[in-house]
Each structure stands twice: as C-alpha cells, then as structure tokens.
Amino acid sequence: MTKEAVQGATEEEQQAQSKKALKKQQKEAEKAAKKAEKQAKLDFAKDRYGVSAMVQSQQKLDRELVRVQDLTPEKADQLIWLRARVHTSRAKGKQCFLVLRQQQFNVQALVAVGDRASKQMVKFAANITKESIIDVEASVRKVEQKIESCSQQDVELHVERIFVISQAEPRLPLQLEDAVRPDGEGEEEGRATVNQDTKLDNRVIDLRTTTSQAIFRLQSGVCQLFRDTLTQKGFVEIQTPKIISAASEGGANVFTVSYFKTSAYLAQSPQLYKQMCICADFDKVFCVGPVFRAEDSNTHRHLTEFVGLDIEMAFNYHYHEVIDSITDTMVQIFKGLRDNFQTEIQTVNKQFPSEPFKFLEPTLRLEYTEGVAMLREAGVEMGDEDDLSTPNEKLLGRLVKEKYDTDFYVLDKYPLAVRPFYTMPDPNNAKYSNSYDMFMRGEEILSGAQRIHDAQLLTERATHHQIDLEKIKSYIDSFRFGAPPHGGGGIGLERVCMLYLGLHNVRQTSMFPRDPKRLTP
C-alpha cells in the first residue's frame, strides 16, 4: 500500500472515531436533559422549599406572620405565614409531621406529598434539624380529634411552602422534651431528665422550654404589677447607686471592688438612699434593681445577686400604715397573677405540680410572741428572743396554713437583738422592735421595719452594734435636718416567683443566677 493510501485510511478512521464521539456526546446530553426533565417533573415543588439566604435586611416583605397562640378554629381554611422553631419532626412514608414552637405555644404541621408538596420537599422537611427557625406558608385546618401534645389542640397546619431561616447544629447540648419532663416520670419510664447544672450551663436552650418561658413571663408580670400598684398609690420610682462607699447593712457580707485608688462596695440594699429620699420629701418611694450579698450560702433560696423590689414611705402615726401598704401591694400582685397568668401557672404546674397559692384579705398579721407560742405548742424549744431558724420558719408556715388557711402572712414585733441597728425599738418593750417579716409558703420574702429617724438614737444604736461611726457618717447626717417617721422593706423578686409557683430552687426563677459557685453564663 502506498504511503498516500495509508494516510487516507488513517484519516477515515479518525473521522469515524470523531463521529462516534460526537454521537456519544449527543446521546449523553440527551440523557442528562431527559434526567433533568424527569427530575423537574418529579420535583415540581423545588421553588417551594429550601434554605433561605441569610437575612441581612435585603428587602422589606409585605408579609404578615401569624402568632402560634392565635391559631384557633376561627382561622380554619385560611392560608397563613408563620415563623417558628422546629420542636420535633417525624417522617412517615410520604408524610412528615412537625411540631412548630413559638415560646410556650406549639402547633402540629403536616408536609405531605400532593399537588403542593413533592417527595423531595417532604424529605427536606424531615431533615431540618431540631430548634432550627423556619418560615412556613400553610393552610389552617380543623382537626376532628384534639392534638393533646400541642397547646393548639383544635387545628393543624398543612404546609405548602417551607424555608429554613436559621439552621441549628444537629447536636443539641440538651433535649427540650427531657428538660421539661417531671422528675419522677423520667425515672419510672427510663427516660432522661436534665439536672439543674446542665440546664444552667446551657441556659439559652433551657430558657426556650415552655416551663422557663412561663416562669419569666410571670416574673415580668410581678414587676409590672409591683410598679403599677405602687404608682397608683402615689409612690415615686427611684434609681439608687450600686457602687457605694460603706456597707449598706453594716455587716461583713459585702463585695469589695477596686475604685480607682481606693475601695468601694456593691450595695447590699438601697436602704440608705431610700431613706435619704424620704428625708428629701419624696414621701413614698420604690425601686427595682440588683442587690449583692457576699454570703457563702449554697442553699435553695440564696443568691449572691438578686433583684430587690424595695419600698420606703413616710407614715403619719403608726408603722402599721407601712405594713398595710406593703401587704395590699402584695395582695394586688397575687390577684393580678391569679387573674392574668393562668396559662403560665398551668404550664409550670405540668412539670412542677403545686397547690394554688392562698392569701387572705386583709392579710393575716401575727406577733412574734404568738408565732413562738405556736411553735412551742408543736414541740419546738426556743427562747423568746431567739431568731427563727429556716426549719422553724417552714414549720410555722405549715402551722399557719393549717390554722388560718393562708400561704401569706406577716410576723410583727421581732426581738430587737436580731434586727439591724437602724430598727426602731418597741416603745412599750425594749426587748422587741417595730419590725416585721412577710412569708410565702413558710419562707421569708420581705424583711422590714420602722427606721430610726433621729440622729442621736441612731448613733446610740450603731455604737451598741459596734459599727464604725465614721463609715456611716453621711447616713446619720441625713437625719439631722428634720426627718419624717418612716418605714419600708425589701422583697426578693426571685423568691416571690419561686414561692408563688411552689418551686423548690431560686435558681429556677433567676434568669442567669449568681451564687458562690456560679459566675457564668
């Protein structure tokens, strides 16, 4: 074969090969197009689900988002948009059931293969991690059988669009359903419960539980009712300094902080400043603010920082005017909680069952000697001037409940020896004082008294308590220019919430608790 013939044959072969390659490429392209077409046909809903771009305020959508708590049978057959967290999800064949949560309310949602949702959409919904925040467009449907596991029991959502707004990591430090499980129930069924330290270490997750949401909404209500009631009574809200030059209570339980070239203290109470405001003719004042106690007490009811609800007022003739004002304020708070926070109370009760809180109008007031007599009758040995121990406080609370059917009462006329130096002595019996404590479910929530408003008597009492007069000079001086008779008290917000709800640890009612062992989060 000639050289030219060989060359021609090679060229023909090459042409045949390139034709073959071209055909193959064409076939593969057709195949891919068919596959894509098939895929598109299969996933007709691909624009109805997905992970949204991060919200960076790119656009203003004219879209109303409905609240979960507003999903009632009246909204049946309406198409709505909703933003919520994925509480739980459960895939079952061509369906996926989601429970969507918003604070203490939740609703069941269904993503099912149909003309609005594809197989892929159902799979996508089933794979959304718990606690992710999603937007859904859904139709509200009435249900024949109540959905017992959700707060919205009469309706469910039939999802038509679903978009992830913020994805949660797949591994959560604690499961919310474990965190709200009553202690006994978990042990019996072999299911997990979460201990308190784990909850507090992961407080952001724990605060999402229905129980925590209810506790802190009720706590907000206590503050609101406290402010509203006192404002209506003519009180003025004041703000007092928390960095002070001398210990407020004159005791050792005080935090020292460096203050430029000297030392200062964190206020143990707004005592001095409340009284100065009375001397400055504000007549009736209150404040809500942090109080610091450097007590190494690792008990169920002590914190090193708590919220103080403080009251101080001038009175005309008798310090019982002050007691009446404070007890009426407390009664208004109890009534407001009972009438406006039943949802929250019931939510907390599911995890921590307790008896409803009982109170009398007017509030029961017992003298200290009567309390001691009741304890002695119950077999307790104590002297007339002994202070009440915590077990005796609780026992007295039970005895008062049995006899008077109330969880809230006042114990008046405490022995002078167990009260602070600024407490007014009883004019009829030098062993006792014009001071009182208030109790809820057998635990003290308020300590108060008529204050000494005479500089000379105050100096004598401070000297008796061996307090350095130089350190409280500005306090004593504020009474040298005419001071009205006055009294007041300080209430611990977290304790009030704990005891009203019948909880067993003050850390449950402190959003980010501080105690001798905890400084974080």
Short mmCIF file of C-alpha atoms in Angstrom, two decimals, residues 85 101 103-104 130-132 168 172 176 203-213:
data_model
loop_
_atom_site.label_atom_id
_atom_site.label_comp_id
_atom_site.label_asym_id
_atom_site.label_seq_id
_atom_site.Cartn_x
_atom_site.Cartn_y
_atom_site.Cartn_z
CA ARG A 85 -38.80 26.72 65.70
CA ARG A 101 -42.93 26.02 68.65
CA GLN A 103 -42.29 30.46 73.14
CA GLN A 104 -44.73 28.42 75.27
CA LYS A 130 -34.46 20.46 65.74
CA GLU A 131 -34.50 24.05 67.03
CA SER A 132 -33.98 25.50 63.53
CA ALA A 168 -29.48 24.77 64.34
CA LEU A 172 -28.01 19.93 70.92
CA LEU A 176 -36.05 20.30 75.38
CA ARG A 203 -29.26 28.38 79.81
CA VAL A 204 -30.04 29.74 76.32
CA ILE A 205 -31.50 26.36 75.33
CA ASP A 206 -33.13 25.80 78.73
CA LEU A 207 -34.85 29.22 78.60
CA ARG A 208 -36.63 28.07 75.42
CA THR A 209 -38.59 25.40 77.31
CA THR A 210 -42.27 26.03 77.93
CA THR A 211 -41.62 25.96 81.70
CA SER A 212 -38.87 28.61 81.59
CA GLN A 213 -40.87 30.78 79.19
#
